[in-house]
mmCIF file of C-alpha atoms in Angstrom:
data_model
loop_
_atom_site.group_PDB
_atom_site.id
_atom_site.type_symbol
_atom_site.label_atom_id
_atom_site.label_comp_id
_atom_site.label_asym_id
_atom_site.label_seq_id
_atom_site.Cartn_x
_atom_site.Cartn_y
_atom_site.Cartn_z
ATOM 1 C CA MET Q 1 0.000 0.000 0.000
ATOM 2 C CA THR Q 2 1.688 3.192 -1.167
ATOM 3 C CA PRO Q 3 -0.297 6.369 -0.555
ATOM 4 C CA VAL Q 4 -0.488 8.728 -3.518
ATOM 5 C CA PRO Q 5 1.365 12.026 -2.975
ATOM 6 C CA PRO Q 6 -0.998 14.880 -2.090
ATOM 7 C CA PRO Q 7 -1.475 17.539 -4.805
ATOM 8 C CA GLY Q 8 1.733 19.560 -5.280
ATOM 9 C CA PHE Q 9 3.942 17.020 -3.502
ATOM 10 C CA THR Q 10 6.321 14.284 -4.720
ATOM 11 C CA SER Q 11 7.708 11.331 -2.771
ATOM 12 C CA THR Q 12 10.956 11.986 -0.888
ATOM 13 C CA HIS Q 13 13.790 9.620 -1.787
ATOM 14 C CA LEU Q 14 14.372 7.704 1.461
ATOM 15 C CA ILE Q 15 17.379 5.507 2.297
ATOM 16 C CA ASP Q 16 17.029 4.689 6.009
ATOM 17 C CA PRO Q 17 15.258 1.336 6.538
ATOM 18 C CA PHE Q 18 13.151 2.732 9.414
ATOM 19 C CA GLU Q 19 11.973 5.688 7.304
ATOM 20 C CA LEU Q 20 11.076 3.311 4.464
ATOM 21 C CA HIS Q 21 9.196 1.216 7.064
ATOM 22 C CA VAL Q 22 7.027 4.110 8.318
ATOM 23 C CA GLY Q 23 6.906 6.156 5.076
ATOM 24 C CA PRO Q 24 6.342 7.329 2.431
ATOM 25 C CA ILE Q 25 7.249 10.948 3.118
ATOM 26 C CA PHE Q 26 6.348 13.664 0.614
ATOM 27 C CA GLU Q 27 7.981 16.975 -0.264
ATOM 28 C CA GLN Q 28 7.623 20.129 -2.317
ATOM 29 C CA GLY Q 29 9.970 23.042 -3.035
ATOM 30 C CA VAL Q 30 13.647 23.335 -3.851
ATOM 31 C CA LYS Q 31 16.802 22.298 -1.986
ATOM 32 C CA GLY Q 32 17.240 24.390 1.155
ATOM 33 C CA ALA Q 33 13.539 25.374 1.189
ATOM 34 C CA ARG Q 34 11.782 22.017 1.081
ATOM 35 C CA ARG Q 35 8.459 21.377 2.800
ATOM 36 C CA PHE Q 36 7.736 17.816 3.994
ATOM 37 C CA ALA Q 37 4.535 15.910 4.731
ATOM 38 C CA PHE Q 38 3.093 12.506 5.520
ATOM 39 C CA ILE Q 39 -0.435 11.141 5.677
ATOM 40 C CA VAL Q 40 -1.441 9.518 8.987
ATOM 41 C CA ASP Q 41 -2.561 5.931 8.361
ATOM 42 C CA ALA Q 42 -3.554 2.911 10.470
ATOM 43 C CA ARG Q 43 0.102 1.937 11.062
ATOM 44 C CA HIS Q 44 0.828 5.235 12.826
ATOM 45 C CA ILE Q 45 -1.866 5.412 15.501
ATOM 46 C CA ASN Q 46 -1.942 4.321 19.152
ATOM 47 C CA MET Q 47 -4.527 2.162 20.900
ATOM 48 C CA ARG Q 48 -6.713 5.239 21.446
ATOM 49 C CA GLY Q 49 -6.862 5.890 17.692
ATOM 50 C CA ILE Q 50 -4.645 8.994 17.601
ATOM 51 C CA LEU Q 51 -1.273 9.569 15.933
ATOM 52 C CA HIS Q 52 1.540 8.113 18.084
ATOM 53 C CA GLY Q 53 4.193 10.565 19.251
ATOM 54 C CA GLY Q 54 6.881 8.141 18.110
ATOM 55 C CA MET Q 55 5.763 8.574 14.498
ATOM 56 C CA LEU Q 56 5.877 12.368 14.849
ATOM 57 C CA MET Q 57 9.396 12.212 16.301
ATOM 58 C CA THR Q 58 10.481 9.827 13.534
ATOM 59 C CA PHE Q 59 9.008 12.134 10.869
ATOM 60 C CA ALA Q 60 10.745 15.105 12.558
ATOM 61 C CA ASP Q 61 14.091 13.308 12.541
ATOM 62 C CA ALA Q 62 13.584 12.431 8.856
ATOM 63 C CA ALA Q 63 12.367 15.861 7.684
ATOM 64 C CA LEU Q 64 14.846 17.928 9.710
ATOM 65 C CA GLY Q 65 17.531 15.453 8.666
ATOM 66 C CA GLN Q 66 16.698 16.115 5.002
ATOM 67 C CA ALA Q 67 16.891 19.873 5.681
ATOM 68 C CA ALA Q 68 20.209 19.411 7.521
ATOM 69 C CA TRP Q 69 21.482 17.434 4.555
ATOM 70 C CA ASP Q 70 20.496 20.285 2.224
ATOM 71 C CA ALA Q 71 22.350 22.750 4.481
ATOM 72 C CA CYS Q 72 25.625 20.811 4.495
ATOM 73 C CA ASP Q 73 25.665 19.619 0.857
ATOM 74 C CA HIS Q 74 25.061 15.996 1.778
ATOM 75 C CA ALA Q 75 27.963 15.686 4.245
ATOM 76 C CA ARG Q 76 27.430 13.031 6.917
ATOM 77 C CA CYS Q 77 25.645 14.390 9.965
ATOM 78 C CA VAL Q 78 23.908 12.986 13.022
ATOM 79 C CA THR Q 79 21.231 14.140 15.461
ATOM 80 C CA LEU Q 80 22.791 15.248 18.758
ATOM 81 C CA THR Q 81 19.641 16.306 20.574
ATOM 82 C CA MET Q 82 15.947 16.838 19.838
ATOM 83 C CA GLN Q 83 13.312 18.580 21.952
ATOM 84 C CA SER Q 84 9.692 17.773 21.157
ATOM 85 C CA GLN Q 85 6.461 19.356 22.343
ATOM 86 C CA PHE Q 86 3.146 17.680 21.594
ATOM 87 C CA ILE Q 87 0.489 20.348 21.182
ATOM 88 C CA ALA Q 88 -2.601 18.650 19.764
ATOM 89 C CA PRO Q 89 -3.670 15.189 18.530
ATOM 90 C CA ALA Q 90 -3.891 14.076 14.877
ATOM 91 C CA LYS Q 91 -5.975 11.274 13.359
ATOM 92 C CA VAL Q 92 -5.990 8.866 10.425
ATOM 93 C CA GLY Q 93 -6.177 10.718 7.114
ATOM 94 C CA ASP Q 94 -4.586 13.931 8.410
ATOM 95 C CA LEU Q 95 -1.777 15.473 6.328
ATOM 96 C CA VAL Q 96 1.010 16.499 8.733
ATOM 97 C CA GLU Q 97 3.277 19.190 7.239
ATOM 98 C CA VAL Q 98 6.510 20.926 8.235
ATOM 99 C CA ALA Q 99 8.816 23.481 6.649
ATOM 100 C CA PRO Q 100 12.070 22.974 8.607
ATOM 101 C CA VAL Q 101 14.008 26.126 9.508
ATOM 102 C CA LEU Q 102 17.799 26.265 9.705
ATOM 103 C CA THR Q 103 18.327 28.600 12.659
ATOM 104 C CA ARG Q 104 22.108 28.619 12.432
ATOM 105 C CA ARG Q 105 24.935 26.660 10.924
ATOM 106 C CA THR Q 106 28.451 26.742 12.404
ATOM 107 C CA ARG Q 107 31.447 24.862 11.043
ATOM 108 C CA SER Q 108 30.492 21.635 12.829
ATOM 109 C CA LEU Q 109 26.920 22.166 14.122
ATOM 110 C CA MET Q 110 23.501 22.857 12.614
ATOM 111 C CA PHE Q 111 20.510 24.168 14.587
ATOM 112 C CA LEU Q 112 17.158 23.240 13.069
ATOM 113 C CA ARG Q 113 13.570 23.678 14.206
ATOM 114 C CA GLY Q 114 10.148 22.878 12.879
ATOM 115 C CA ASP Q 115 6.502 23.678 13.531
ATOM 116 C CA PHE Q 116 4.261 20.818 12.401
ATOM 117 C CA THR Q 117 0.696 21.532 11.312
ATOM 118 C CA VAL Q 118 -2.508 19.844 10.148
ATOM 119 C CA VAL Q 119 -4.628 22.124 7.964
ATOM 120 C CA GLY Q 120 -2.594 25.079 9.243
ATOM 121 C CA GLU Q 121 -3.155 24.286 12.949
ATOM 122 C CA PRO Q 122 -0.049 23.539 15.061
ATOM 123 C CA ILE Q 123 0.082 19.998 16.481
ATOM 124 C CA TYR Q 124 3.785 19.547 17.318
ATOM 125 C CA THR Q 125 6.973 21.577 17.532
ATOM 126 C CA VAL Q 126 10.637 20.555 17.573
ATOM 127 C CA SER Q 127 14.080 22.061 18.028
ATOM 128 C CA SER Q 128 17.237 20.091 17.364
ATOM 129 C CA VAL Q 129 21.019 20.197 17.055
ATOM 130 C CA TRP Q 130 22.950 18.230 14.429
ATOM 131 C CA LYS Q 131 26.660 17.464 14.203
ATOM 132 C CA LEU Q 132 28.657 17.309 11.000
ATOM 133 C CA LEU Q 133 30.839 14.240 11.316
ATOM 134 C CA GLY Q 134 34.613 14.584 11.047
ATOM 135 C CA LEU Q 135 34.673 18.260 12.162
ATOM 136 C CA ASP Q 136 35.577 19.345 15.713
ATOM 137 C CA MET T 1 35.112 -1.414 25.987
ATOM 138 C CA SER T 2 31.631 -2.347 24.907
ATOM 139 C CA THR T 3 29.170 -4.793 26.322
ATOM 140 C CA THR T 4 26.681 -6.515 24.069
ATOM 141 C CA VAL T 5 23.721 -8.406 25.459
ATOM 142 C CA ASN T 6 22.233 -10.803 22.951
ATOM 143 C CA ALA T 7 18.919 -11.960 24.371
ATOM 144 C CA LEU T 8 15.849 -10.702 26.198
ATOM 145 C CA PRO T 9 15.374 -12.150 29.684
ATOM 146 C CA PRO T 10 12.813 -15.002 29.752
ATOM 147 C CA ASP T 11 10.385 -12.990 31.910
ATOM 148 C CA ALA T 12 10.086 -10.136 29.360
ATOM 149 C CA GLU T 13 6.432 -9.264 28.639
ATOM 150 C CA THR T 14 5.363 -7.475 25.469
ATOM 151 C CA VAL T 15 3.819 -4.013 25.692
ATOM 152 C CA SER T 16 3.301 -3.906 21.892
ATOM 153 C CA ILE T 17 -0.312 -5.059 21.739
ATOM 154 C CA GLY T 18 -1.155 -3.090 18.579
ATOM 155 C CA GLY T 19 -0.858 0.155 16.682
ATOM 156 C CA PHE T 20 2.399 2.030 16.096
ATOM 157 C CA ILE T 21 4.206 0.442 19.059
ATOM 158 C CA LEU T 22 3.701 -2.977 17.479
ATOM 159 C CA PHE T 23 4.504 -1.723 13.948
ATOM 160 C CA ALA T 24 7.688 0.000 15.220
ATOM 161 C CA GLY T 25 8.462 -2.603 17.918
ATOM 162 C CA PRO T 26 7.981 -4.990 19.479
ATOM 163 C CA PHE T 27 8.847 -3.440 22.835
ATOM 164 C CA TRP T 28 9.056 -5.392 26.099
ATOM 165 C CA ARG T 29 8.624 -4.796 29.829
ATOM 166 C CA LEU T 30 11.313 -6.255 32.102
ATOM 167 C CA ALA T 31 11.282 -6.811 35.861
ATOM 168 C CA PRO T 32 11.851 -3.512 37.719
ATOM 169 C CA ASP T 33 15.143 -2.785 39.455
ATOM 170 C CA GLY T 34 13.960 -1.230 42.708
ATOM 171 C CA GLU T 35 12.381 2.124 41.823
ATOM 172 C CA ILE T 36 13.639 1.906 38.238
ATOM 173 C CA ARG T 37 11.153 0.618 35.628
ATOM 174 C CA ARG T 38 12.858 -1.359 32.846
ATOM 175 C CA PHE T 39 11.888 -1.926 29.198
ATOM 176 C CA ALA T 40 13.747 -3.431 26.247
ATOM 177 C CA PHE T 41 13.718 -4.165 22.533
ATOM 178 C CA VAL T 42 16.036 -5.941 20.098
ATOM 179 C CA VAL T 43 17.418 -3.861 17.209
ATOM 180 C CA ALA T 44 16.226 -5.407 13.904
ATOM 181 C CA GLU T 45 16.984 -4.514 10.262
ATOM 182 C CA LYS T 46 13.858 -2.331 10.050
ATOM 183 C CA HIS T 47 15.144 -0.139 12.915
ATOM 184 C CA MET T 48 18.315 0.990 11.179
ATOM 185 C CA ASN T 49 19.354 4.177 9.413
ATOM 186 C CA GLY T 50 21.346 4.404 6.190
ATOM 187 C CA SER T 51 24.639 4.463 8.113
ATOM 188 C CA GLY T 52 23.981 1.063 9.677
ATOM 189 C CA ASN T 53 23.098 2.434 13.126
ATOM 190 C CA LEU T 54 19.875 2.478 15.101
ATOM 191 C CA HIS T 55 17.541 5.207 13.728
ATOM 192 C CA GLY T 56 16.958 8.131 16.107
ATOM 193 C CA GLY T 57 13.210 7.834 15.538
ATOM 194 C CA VAL T 58 13.251 4.340 17.038
ATOM 195 C CA LEU T 59 15.239 5.527 20.063
ATOM 196 C CA MET T 60 12.724 8.339 20.650
ATOM 197 C CA THR T 61 9.724 6.050 20.054
ATOM 198 C CA PHE T 62 11.134 3.508 22.524
ATOM 199 C CA SER T 63 11.777 6.289 25.070
ATOM 200 C CA ASP T 64 8.193 7.519 24.656
ATOM 201 C CA VAL T 65 6.772 3.998 25.067
ATOM 202 C CA ALA T 66 8.875 3.199 28.162
ATOM 203 C CA MET T 67 8.172 6.553 29.838
ATOM 204 C CA SER T 68 4.443 6.510 28.949
ATOM 205 C CA GLN T 69 4.135 2.990 30.396
ATOM 206 C CA THR T 70 5.896 4.178 33.551
ATOM 207 C CA ALA T 71 3.659 7.252 33.811
ATOM 208 C CA ARG T 72 0.569 5.054 33.557
ATOM 209 C CA ALA T 73 1.878 2.550 36.097
ATOM 210 C CA ALA T 74 2.575 5.402 38.528
ATOM 211 C CA ASN T 75 -1.039 6.546 38.195
ATOM 212 C CA GLY T 76 -3.085 3.387 38.565
ATOM 213 C CA ALA T 77 -3.286 2.848 34.775
ATOM 214 C CA ARG T 78 -4.985 6.195 34.096
ATOM 215 C CA PRO T 79 -4.281 7.255 30.504
ATOM 216 C CA CYS T 80 -1.797 10.085 30.078
ATOM 217 C CA ASN T 81 -0.397 12.089 27.190
ATOM 218 C CA THR T 82 3.180 13.033 26.342
ATOM 219 C CA VAL T 83 3.511 16.829 26.577
ATOM 220 C CA SER T 84 7.248 17.106 25.972
ATOM 221 C CA LEU T 85 10.103 14.732 25.306
ATOM 222 C CA ASN T 86 13.773 15.709 25.105
ATOM 223 C CA CYS T 87 16.313 13.224 23.864
ATOM 224 C CA ASP T 88 20.121 13.406 23.687
ATOM 225 C CA PHE T 89 21.766 10.953 21.281
ATOM 226 C CA ILE T 90 24.953 9.853 22.997
ATOM 227 C CA GLY T 91 26.135 6.729 21.188
ATOM 228 C CA PRO T 92 25.119 4.504 18.251
ATOM 229 C CA GLY T 93 22.948 1.403 18.535
ATOM 230 C CA ARG T 94 23.838 -1.633 16.426
ATOM 231 C CA LEU T 95 21.920 -4.448 14.749
ATOM 232 C CA GLY T 96 21.114 -7.156 17.314
ATOM 233 C CA ASP T 97 21.633 -4.941 20.368
ATOM 234 C CA VAL T 98 19.222 -5.521 23.237
ATOM 235 C CA VAL T 99 18.457 -1.903 24.103
ATOM 236 C CA GLU T 100 17.188 -1.222 27.623
ATOM 237 C CA ALA T 101 15.334 1.808 29.005
ATOM 238 C CA ARG T 102 15.804 2.509 32.721
ATOM 239 C CA VAL T 103 13.042 4.936 33.711
ATOM 240 C CA ARG T 104 12.699 7.009 36.887
ATOM 241 C CA VAL T 105 9.817 9.154 38.118
ATOM 242 C CA THR T 106 11.371 12.500 39.019
ATOM 243 C CA ARG T 107 8.224 14.155 40.327
ATOM 244 C CA GLN T 108 4.509 13.552 40.313
ATOM 245 C CA THR T 109 1.826 16.158 40.931
ATOM 246 C CA ARG T 110 -1.967 15.865 40.779
ATOM 247 C CA THR T 111 -2.044 16.243 36.990
ATOM 248 C CA MET T 112 1.575 16.050 35.772
ATOM 249 C CA ILE T 113 4.396 13.555 35.912
ATOM 250 C CA PHE T 114 8.105 14.230 35.245
ATOM 251 C CA LEU T 115 10.202 11.300 34.022
ATOM 252 C CA SER T 116 13.748 10.568 32.944
ATOM 253 C CA ALA T 117 15.238 7.546 31.206
ATOM 254 C CA ASP T 118 18.683 6.190 30.446
ATOM 255 C CA ILE T 119 18.757 4.199 27.206
ATOM 256 C CA VAL T 120 21.574 1.650 27.420
ATOM 257 C CA VAL T 121 23.027 -1.539 25.947
ATOM 258 C CA GLY T 122 24.807 -3.148 28.891
ATOM 259 C CA GLU T 123 27.393 -0.545 29.961
ATOM 260 C CA ARG T 124 27.053 1.483 26.721
ATOM 261 C CA VAL T 125 24.831 4.588 26.882
ATOM 262 C CA LEU T 126 22.866 5.291 23.669
ATOM 263 C CA GLY T 127 20.708 8.146 24.915
ATOM 264 C CA VAL T 128 19.194 10.080 27.783
ATOM 265 C CA ALA T 129 15.570 11.214 27.658
ATOM 266 C CA THR T 130 13.508 13.459 29.909
ATOM 267 C CA GLY T 131 9.875 14.352 29.526
ATOM 268 C CA LEU T 132 6.618 15.584 30.915
ATOM 269 C CA TRP T 133 3.304 13.700 30.896
ATOM 270 C CA LYS T 134 -0.183 14.973 31.654
ATOM 271 C CA LEU T 135 -2.921 12.778 33.070
ATOM 272 C CA ALA T 136 -5.831 12.651 30.621
#
């Protein structure tokens, strides 16, 4: 079962096995200004029928990771820390969207954040720090 | 020096009865160690990232599951929601690792519960998570 990309989006090329497992993930826009999305389906919900926080955090790691990758020209980088706040629930069929923001890039670190929305309403927000590997 | 544990203890009980925590799991409850609640999972191919390490989304999902289970247990099984979850990624997880969460209740009020968790493989630390849960 592969969901069809929503209008205006294409499928993001994923490599990580866990992202392929929970995906697909969709995107629009150009490198450095990409917007990402996924559609909540039955695999992603908890026993109370709402989107599981683990899926949101996985999507955040994937989407902000793509944005980090854009910012460092595909150098290897890893997540150092991620702070998540869960603002409102989401349900099956919802389109969850984020336009990651690069707050700052230093020689070896990248600071990225994201506000995640469903139909324009905030449901989840994240800030994170990424490390470029091989640089002190 | 690294320590690798290769099997779940025989008294492990699943907490992945359905939904995302089964799709992303399975995750297991272990016998507590005094005040510390313990959970575990075995790193499988689906949990990896493209660099051959445990995906950060799995580590955060596992942290959320272990801490949510602990929050519920501390409140007579009343449902509760994750409000915030902060995770530091300290070391890589590898295929076949038995990853353990060691969860402590830091403070409990009438409506909120503060938790922290060390995510370890034997003596190796993979992550540290803290978070805030609200009773539903």
